[in-house]
Coordinates of C-alpha atoms in Angstrom, one line a residue:
M1 CA 34.7 6.3 9.2
S2 CA 36.1 3.8 6.7
S3 CA 39.0 2.8 9.0
G4 CA 36.6 2.5 11.9
M5 CA 34.4 0.1 9.8
N6 CA 37.4 -1.9 8.9
A7 CA 38.5 -2.2 12.5
L8 CA 35.0 -3.2 13.5
A9 CA 34.9 -5.9 10.8
L10 CA 38.2 -7.4 11.9
R11 CA 37.1 -7.4 15.6
S12 CA 33.9 -9.0 14.6
L13 CA 35.7 -11.9 12.8
R14 CA 37.4 -12.9 16.1
H15 CA 34.0 -13.9 17.5
R16 CA 33.1 -16.4 14.8
P17 CA 36.4 -18.3 14.0
K18 CA 34.7 -21.5 12.7
A19 CA 32.5 -19.7 10.2
A20 CA 35.5 -17.6 9.1
V21 CA 37.6 -20.8 8.6
A22 CA 34.7 -22.4 6.6
T23 CA 34.7 -19.4 4.2
F24 CA 38.5 -19.3 4.0
L25 CA 38.7 -23.0 3.2
A26 CA 36.0 -22.8 0.5
V27 CA 37.7 -19.9 -1.3
L28 CA 41.2 -21.3 -0.8
L29 CA 40.3 -24.7 -2.3
G30 CA 38.1 -23.3 -5.0
T31 CA 40.9 -21.0 -6.2
L32 CA 43.4 -23.9 -5.9
L33 CA 41.3 -26.3 -8.0
I34 CA 40.2 -23.8 -10.7
G35 CA 43.7 -22.2 -10.9
S36 CA 45.5 -25.6 -11.2
F37 CA 43.5 -26.6 -14.3
A38 CA 43.7 -23.0 -15.7
T39 CA 47.5 -23.3 -15.8
L40 CA 47.1 -26.3 -18.1
A41 CA 45.0 -24.3 -20.5
E42 CA 47.6 -21.5 -20.4
S43 CA 50.5 -23.9 -20.9
S44 CA 48.8 -25.3 -24.1
G45 CA 49.9 -22.1 -25.9
A46 CA 53.5 -23.3 -25.9
A47 CA 52.6 -27.0 -26.7
L48 CA 52.6 -28.5 -30.1
G49 CA 50.2 -30.9 -32.0
T50 CA 48.0 -33.2 -29.9
D51 CA 49.7 -32.1 -26.7
A52 CA 48.1 -28.7 -27.0
D53 CA 44.7 -30.2 -27.6
T54 CA 45.0 -32.5 -24.6
L55 CA 46.0 -29.6 -22.3
V56 CA 43.1 -27.5 -23.6
I57 CA 40.6 -30.3 -22.9
L58 CA 42.0 -30.9 -19.5
G59 CA 42.1 -27.3 -18.6
A60 CA 39.0 -26.0 -20.2
V61 CA 36.6 -28.9 -20.3
V62 CA 37.5 -30.8 -17.1
G63 CA 38.4 -27.7 -15.3
G64 CA 35.3 -26.0 -16.5
W65 CA 33.0 -28.7 -15.2
G66 CA 34.8 -28.7 -12.0
A67 CA 34.5 -24.9 -11.8
V68 CA 30.7 -25.2 -11.9
I69 CA 30.7 -27.3 -8.8
V70 CA 33.5 -25.3 -7.1
L71 CA 31.8 -22.0 -7.6
F72 CA 28.4 -23.4 -6.4
S73 CA 30.1 -24.7 -3.3
V74 CA 31.9 -21.4 -2.6
A75 CA 28.7 -19.4 -3.1
S76 CA 26.8 -21.8 -0.9
T77 CA 29.3 -21.6 2.0
V78 CA 29.6 -17.8 1.8
G79 CA 25.8 -17.5 1.7
I80 CA 25.3 -19.9 4.7
T81 CA 27.9 -18.1 6.9
T82 CA 26.2 -14.7 6.1
T83 CA 22.7 -15.9 6.5
Q84 CA 23.6 -17.4 9.9
R85 CA 24.2 -13.9 11.1
A86 CA 20.6 -12.8 10.6
T87 CA 20.0 -12.5 14.3
E88 CA 23.1 -10.4 14.9
I89 CA 22.2 -8.2 12.0
G90 CA 18.7 -7.8 13.4
L91 CA 20.2 -6.7 16.7
L92 CA 22.4 -4.2 14.9
R93 CA 19.4 -2.7 13.2
T94 CA 17.5 -2.4 16.5
I95 CA 20.3 -0.2 18.0
G96 CA 20.4 2.2 15.1
A97 CA 22.5 0.7 12.3
T98 CA 21.2 1.3 8.8
P99 CA 20.8 -1.6 6.3
R100 CA 23.6 -0.1 4.3
Q101 CA 26.0 0.0 7.3
A102 CA 25.1 -3.7 8.1
R103 CA 25.8 -4.7 4.5
R104 CA 29.1 -2.8 4.4
L105 CA 30.2 -4.6 7.6
I106 CA 29.4 -8.0 6.0
A107 CA 31.1 -7.1 2.8
R108 CA 34.3 -6.0 4.5
E109 CA 34.4 -9.1 6.7
T110 CA 33.8 -11.5 3.8
G111 CA 36.2 -9.5 1.6
A112 CA 39.0 -9.7 4.2
I113 CA 38.7 -13.5 4.4
A114 CA 38.1 -14.1 0.7
V115 CA 41.1 -11.9 -0.5
A116 CA 43.5 -13.7 1.9
A117 CA 42.2 -17.1 0.9
A118 CA 42.2 -16.3 -2.9
V119 CA 45.8 -15.0 -2.8
A120 CA 46.9 -18.2 -0.9
G121 CA 44.9 -20.4 -3.2
A122 CA 46.5 -18.7 -6.3
L123 CA 50.0 -19.3 -4.9
L124 CA 49.2 -22.9 -4.2
A125 CA 47.6 -23.3 -7.6
S126 CA 50.9 -22.3 -9.4
V127 CA 52.7 -25.1 -7.5
A128 CA 49.8 -27.6 -8.0
G129 CA 49.6 -26.8 -11.7
R130 CA 53.3 -27.8 -12.2
A131 CA 52.7 -31.0 -10.2
L132 CA 49.5 -31.7 -12.3
L133 CA 51.4 -31.3 -15.6
A134 CA 54.2 -33.5 -14.4
M135 CA 51.7 -36.2 -13.5
I136 CA 50.0 -35.9 -16.9
R137 CA 53.4 -36.1 -18.6
S138 CA 54.5 -39.1 -16.6
G139 CA 51.2 -40.8 -17.5
G140 CA 52.0 -40.4 -21.2
L141 CA 49.1 -38.1 -22.0
V142 CA 51.6 -35.4 -23.3
S143 CA 55.1 -35.8 -24.5
E144 CA 58.2 -35.0 -22.5
R145 CA 58.9 -31.9 -24.6
T146 CA 55.8 -30.2 -23.3
T147 CA 56.7 -28.0 -20.3
Y148 CA 54.9 -25.8 -17.8
D149 CA 54.4 -22.4 -19.3
A150 CA 51.8 -20.6 -17.2
G151 CA 52.2 -17.2 -15.6
P152 CA 50.1 -15.1 -13.2
A153 CA 47.2 -14.7 -15.8
S154 CA 45.6 -18.1 -15.2
V155 CA 45.9 -18.3 -11.4
G156 CA 45.0 -14.6 -11.1
G157 CA 42.0 -15.1 -13.3
A158 CA 40.9 -18.0 -11.1
A159 CA 41.3 -15.9 -8.0
L160 CA 39.3 -13.0 -9.4
L161 CA 36.5 -15.4 -10.5
V162 CA 36.2 -17.0 -7.1
L163 CA 36.3 -13.5 -5.4
L164 CA 33.6 -12.3 -7.7
V165 CA 31.3 -15.2 -6.8
S166 CA 32.1 -14.7 -3.1
A167 CA 31.2 -11.1 -3.4
V168 CA 27.9 -11.7 -5.2
A169 CA 26.9 -14.5 -2.7
A170 CA 27.7 -12.3 0.3
A171 CA 25.8 -9.3 -1.3
V172 CA 22.7 -11.4 -2.0
A173 CA 22.7 -12.9 1.5
A174 CA 23.4 -9.6 3.2
R175 CA 20.6 -7.9 1.3
R176 CA 18.2 -10.5 2.2
A177 CA 19.3 -10.4 5.9
T178 CA 18.8 -6.6 6.0
R179 CA 15.5 -6.5 4.2
G180 CA 12.5 -5.1 6.1
P181 CA 12.1 -3.2 9.4
A182 CA 14.6 -4.0 12.1
G183 CA 12.1 -5.6 14.5
V184 CA 10.8 -7.9 11.7
V185 CA 14.3 -8.9 10.7
A186 CA 15.1 -10.0 14.3
R187 CA 11.9 -12.0 14.6
E188 CA 12.3 -13.7 11.3
S189 CA 15.8 -14.7 12.0
A190 CA 14.8 -16.2 15.3
G191 CA 12.2 -18.3 13.5
E192 CA 14.9 -19.8 11.3
Q193 CA 12.7 -20.0 8.3
G194 CA 14.0 -19.2 4.9
R195 CA 12.0 -18.9 1.7
M196 CA 13.3 -19.9 -1.7
R197 CA 13.8 -16.9 -4.0
W198 CA 12.3 -17.1 -7.5
W199 CA 15.7 -16.7 -9.3
R200 CA 17.1 -19.6 -7.4
V201 CA 14.2 -21.8 -8.5
L202 CA 14.7 -20.6 -12.1
V203 CA 18.5 -21.4 -12.0
A204 CA 17.7 -24.9 -10.5
L205 CA 15.1 -25.7 -13.2
L206 CA 17.4 -24.6 -16.0
L207 CA 20.2 -26.8 -14.7
I208 CA 17.9 -29.8 -14.2
G209 CA 16.2 -29.2 -17.6
Y210 CA 19.5 -28.9 -19.4
G211 CA 20.8 -32.2 -17.8
I212 CA 17.6 -34.1 -18.8
A213 CA 17.7 -32.7 -22.3
M214 CA 21.3 -34.0 -22.7
A215 CA 20.1 -37.4 -21.5
V216 CA 17.3 -37.4 -24.1
I217 CA 19.7 -36.3 -26.8
T218 CA 22.0 -39.2 -25.9
I219 CA 19.2 -41.8 -26.5
T220 CA 17.7 -40.2 -29.5
V221 CA 20.7 -38.7 -31.4
T222 CA 24.2 -39.4 -30.2
A223 CA 23.5 -43.1 -29.5
H224 CA 23.3 -43.6 -33.3
D225 CA 26.4 -41.6 -34.1
A226 CA 29.4 -43.4 -35.7
D227 CA 31.7 -41.9 -33.1
P228 CA 31.6 -44.2 -30.1
Y229 CA 32.3 -41.3 -27.8
A230 CA 29.5 -39.0 -29.0
A231 CA 27.1 -40.5 -26.5
M232 CA 29.6 -40.0 -23.7
S233 CA 30.1 -36.4 -24.6
T234 CA 26.3 -35.7 -24.1
S235 CA 25.5 -38.0 -21.2
G236 CA 28.7 -37.5 -19.1
S237 CA 27.8 -34.1 -17.7
S238 CA 24.0 -34.9 -17.1
S239 CA 24.5 -36.2 -13.6
I240 CA 26.6 -33.2 -12.6
L241 CA 24.1 -30.7 -14.1
V242 CA 21.1 -32.4 -12.5
G243 CA 23.0 -32.9 -9.2
V244 CA 23.9 -29.2 -9.0
G245 CA 20.3 -28.2 -9.9
L246 CA 18.9 -30.4 -7.1
A247 CA 21.5 -28.9 -4.7
V248 CA 20.3 -25.4 -5.5
L249 CA 16.8 -26.6 -4.3
A250 CA 18.3 -28.2 -1.2
P251 CA 16.3 -26.3 1.5
V252 CA 12.9 -27.3 -0.1
L253 CA 13.9 -30.8 -0.9
L254 CA 15.2 -31.4 2.6
R255 CA 11.9 -30.2 4.1
W256 CA 10.0 -32.5 1.8
G257 CA 12.4 -35.5 2.3
A258 CA 12.6 -35.4 6.1
G259 CA 9.0 -36.8 6.5
P260 CA 9.4 -40.0 4.5
V261 CA 12.8 -40.6 6.2
R262 CA 11.0 -40.6 9.6
L263 CA 8.4 -43.1 8.3
L264 CA 11.1 -45.4 7.2
A265 CA 13.1 -45.0 10.4
G266 CA 10.1 -46.0 12.6
A267 CA 8.1 -44.3 15.3
S268 CA 10.9 -43.8 17.9
A269 CA 11.4 -40.5 19.7
T270 CA 14.9 -40.1 18.2
A271 CA 13.6 -40.6 14.6
H272 CA 10.7 -38.1 15.2
L273 CA 13.0 -35.5 16.7
A274 CA 15.7 -35.9 14.1
S275 CA 13.1 -35.6 11.3
Y276 CA 11.3 -32.6 13.0
N277 CA 14.6 -30.7 13.7
T278 CA 15.9 -31.3 10.2
A279 CA 12.8 -30.0 8.6
R280 CA 12.7 -26.9 10.9
R281 CA 16.4 -26.1 10.1
A282 CA 16.2 -27.1 6.4
H283 CA 17.6 -23.8 5.3
L284 CA 20.6 -24.2 7.6
L285 CA 21.3 -28.0 6.9
A286 CA 20.8 -27.4 3.2
G287 CA 24.5 -26.3 3.2
V288 CA 25.4 -29.9 4.1
L289 CA 22.8 -31.5 1.9
A290 CA 24.0 -29.7 -1.3
P291 CA 27.6 -31.2 -1.4
V292 CA 26.2 -34.6 -0.4
I293 CA 23.9 -34.6 -3.5
V294 CA 26.7 -33.4 -5.8
L295 CA 29.2 -35.9 -4.4
T296 CA 26.8 -38.8 -4.9
S297 CA 25.6 -37.8 -8.3
A298 CA 29.0 -37.1 -9.8
A299 CA 30.7 -40.1 -8.3
V300 CA 28.0 -42.7 -9.1
G301 CA 27.3 -41.2 -12.6
T302 CA 30.9 -40.9 -13.8
L303 CA 32.2 -44.2 -12.3
M304 CA 29.4 -46.2 -13.8
L305 CA 29.9 -44.4 -17.1
V306 CA 33.6 -45.4 -17.1
D307 CA 32.7 -48.9 -16.2
I308 CA 30.2 -49.2 -19.1
D309 CA 32.7 -47.8 -21.5
R310 CA 35.4 -50.3 -20.5
R311 CA 33.0 -53.2 -20.7
T312 CA 31.5 -52.2 -24.1
L313 CA 34.8 -51.2 -25.7
P314 CA 37.2 -53.9 -24.3
G315 CA 39.9 -53.4 -27.0
G316 CA 41.0 -50.1 -25.6
N317 CA 43.2 -47.5 -27.4
A318 CA 45.0 -44.3 -26.7
D319 CA 41.8 -42.2 -27.0
S320 CA 39.8 -44.4 -24.6
D321 CA 42.7 -44.4 -22.1
T322 CA 42.8 -40.6 -22.2
I323 CA 39.0 -40.2 -21.9
N324 CA 38.8 -42.7 -19.0
L325 CA 41.7 -40.9 -17.2
L326 CA 39.8 -37.5 -17.7
N327 CA 36.7 -39.0 -16.3
N328 CA 38.6 -40.4 -13.3
V329 CA 40.2 -37.0 -12.8
V330 CA 36.7 -35.4 -12.7
V331 CA 35.5 -38.0 -10.2
G332 CA 38.6 -37.5 -8.0
M333 CA 38.5 -33.8 -8.1
V334 CA 34.8 -33.4 -7.5
S335 CA 34.7 -36.1 -4.8
L336 CA 37.6 -34.6 -2.9
F337 CA 36.2 -31.1 -3.1
A338 CA 32.6 -32.2 -2.2
A339 CA 33.9 -34.3 0.7
I340 CA 35.8 -31.3 2.1
M341 CA 32.7 -29.1 1.7
V342 CA 30.6 -31.7 3.7
V343 CA 33.1 -31.4 6.6
N344 CA 33.3 -27.6 6.1
A345 CA 29.6 -27.2 6.1
F346 CA 29.2 -29.2 9.3
M347 CA 31.8 -27.1 11.0
A348 CA 29.9 -23.9 10.1
T349 CA 26.5 -25.3 11.0
I350 CA 27.6 -26.7 14.4
A351 CA 29.3 -23.4 15.2
H352 CA 26.0 -21.6 14.5
R353 CA 24.1 -23.9 16.9
R354 CA 26.5 -23.5 19.8
E355 CA 23.9 -21.7 21.9
E356 CA 21.2 -24.2 21.2
L357 CA 23.5 -27.1 22.2
H358 CA 24.4 -25.1 25.4
R359 CA 20.7 -24.9 26.2
L360 CA 20.3 -28.7 25.8
R361 CA 23.2 -29.2 28.2
M362 CA 21.6 -26.8 30.7
L363 CA 18.4 -28.8 30.5
G364 CA 20.2 -31.9 31.5
A365 CA 21.2 -33.6 28.2
T366 CA 24.6 -35.4 28.4
P367 CA 27.3 -34.8 25.8
R368 CA 26.5 -38.3 24.4
Q369 CA 22.8 -37.3 24.0
V370 CA 23.7 -34.0 22.3
R371 CA 26.0 -35.8 19.9
G372 CA 23.4 -38.4 19.2
S373 CA 20.8 -35.8 18.3
V374 CA 23.2 -34.1 15.8
V375 CA 24.3 -37.4 14.3
A376 CA 20.6 -38.4 13.9
E377 CA 19.9 -35.2 12.0
A378 CA 23.0 -35.9 9.8
G379 CA 21.5 -39.3 9.1
V380 CA 18.4 -37.7 7.7
V381 CA 20.5 -35.4 5.6
A382 CA 22.6 -38.3 4.3
A383 CA 19.5 -40.4 3.5
V384 CA 17.9 -37.6 1.5
G385 CA 21.1 -36.6 -0.2
V386 CA 22.1 -40.1 -1.4
V387 CA 18.6 -40.7 -2.7
L388 CA 18.6 -37.5 -4.7
G389 CA 22.2 -37.9 -5.8
T390 CA 21.5 -41.4 -7.1
V391 CA 18.4 -40.2 -9.0
A392 CA 20.5 -37.5 -10.6
A393 CA 23.2 -40.1 -11.5
L394 CA 20.5 -42.1 -13.5
T395 CA 20.5 -39.3 -16.1
T396 CA 24.0 -40.3 -17.0
V397 CA 23.9 -44.1 -16.4
V398 CA 20.6 -45.0 -18.1
P399 CA 21.1 -43.1 -21.4
F400 CA 24.7 -44.2 -21.8
A401 CA 23.8 -47.9 -21.0
V402 CA 21.1 -47.6 -23.7
A403 CA 23.5 -46.0 -26.1
R404 CA 26.0 -48.9 -25.6
H405 CA 23.2 -51.5 -26.1
E406 CA 23.0 -52.7 -22.5
G407 CA 19.5 -51.6 -21.9
V408 CA 18.0 -49.5 -19.1
V409 CA 19.9 -51.5 -16.5
P410 CA 23.7 -51.9 -17.2
D411 CA 25.0 -55.4 -17.5
G412 CA 27.6 -54.9 -14.7
G413 CA 29.1 -52.6 -12.2
L414 CA 25.9 -52.3 -10.2
W415 CA 28.0 -52.7 -7.0
L416 CA 29.5 -49.2 -7.6
A417 CA 26.4 -47.3 -6.5
P418 CA 25.9 -48.9 -3.1
V419 CA 29.7 -48.6 -2.4
V420 CA 29.6 -44.9 -3.2
V421 CA 26.4 -44.4 -1.2
A422 CA 27.9 -46.2 1.9
A423 CA 31.1 -44.0 1.6
V424 CA 29.0 -40.8 1.4
V425 CA 26.8 -41.8 4.4
A426 CA 29.9 -42.7 6.4
L427 CA 31.5 -39.4 5.5
T428 CA 28.4 -37.4 6.5
L429 CA 27.9 -39.1 9.8
G430 CA 31.6 -39.0 10.6
S431 CA 31.8 -35.2 9.8
A432 CA 28.8 -34.5 12.1
R433 CA 30.2 -36.6 14.9
G434 CA 33.6 -34.9 14.6
A435 CA 32.2 -31.4 14.4
V436 CA 29.9 -31.8 17.4
R437 CA 32.4 -33.6 19.6
G438 CA 34.3 -30.6 20.9
T439 CA 31.2 -28.4 21.0
A440 CA 29.1 -30.8 23.1
R441 CA 31.9 -31.0 25.7
S442 CA 32.4 -27.3 26.0
A443 CA 28.8 -26.1 25.6
V444 CA 28.3 -25.6 29.4
R445 CA 31.4 -23.5 29.9

């Protein structure tokens, strides 16, 4: 029975290659990023003096904040690819499969992909960790006598952590997809309407509340501290916390935000359809909206924080150079991962909509019209995402600007936000166009 279930799971994977690739890339990149920074923390054990402290900060603090975003993205991707199979699961239930059998099938499929991706990610992390330490050493953050001294513990721990998150995300999504009588499951999945669970709202509110609390502490407490970096330590993470919290609420926020976007875009048929379709598929497109919010909030918040720091402490010293480098590493790491997740999420979403695009072609729509409708929906997602991400970034920018005596509006660097927003919008629209291009051409085959 077990071997038969394994064979069925492997055969099932061949029918959804894009969703499998999306899950594989999320787990692979998540393990690679977390594992790379974990090797720095493990190497700190053989380092001496300030080198050990620097490696611990890079590995534990920077890697830890990055891990929050990475694990959220992995859970989101696994949850999306599992939820997209609600219709298939409903059909399995109608022909006699029990909820337990359906969940076991999903678990084995997800497990097969995740284990392969985590092992590959751990191997790559051991190589990337050496390269990361070499870059840090060449940049003068640690001395030449500090060498790479990480074993399988750090990369293996990172792989197990990502696998655990993937398993929990798949279990939660599978349990939801198999809940209720078989006929009801099939009808609900056809309606494409997902309801936000109470625990998800609670997690989002805790993250947003924690981020806002750090912003308040920055203005009322750490802004008056003798240490010039005390305010940065409390405000720096606020934009990431609030951004991830808003990303958890992405389905609801996308439904609410689609209407105002339509009003701003005008009364054209394209704007109306894009807004309507986005609101109707909010639970599906939320997988794209989430990394757009996190990418915008982390990039705008951290880049403007570094700019304020450079402007208000112009003298510079070894500590400020190290801190600015750490912040830039966070921006680069988060931006790269979030950008990949935007592309990844569009691949999975378009793969799920292949039959819908096929019906549009059969009704007479040209490939250009199909691409236009998908890109218009991506425009709505991008508009909602950059607005929410910019609002989240304010929880870092405003308190830190006040703490450095620049007031609510920083004295400079205001061009950074529109540049980041333009880049995020271009990435989102380009990802949608690239993902739908091949599907629109082949939808009638």
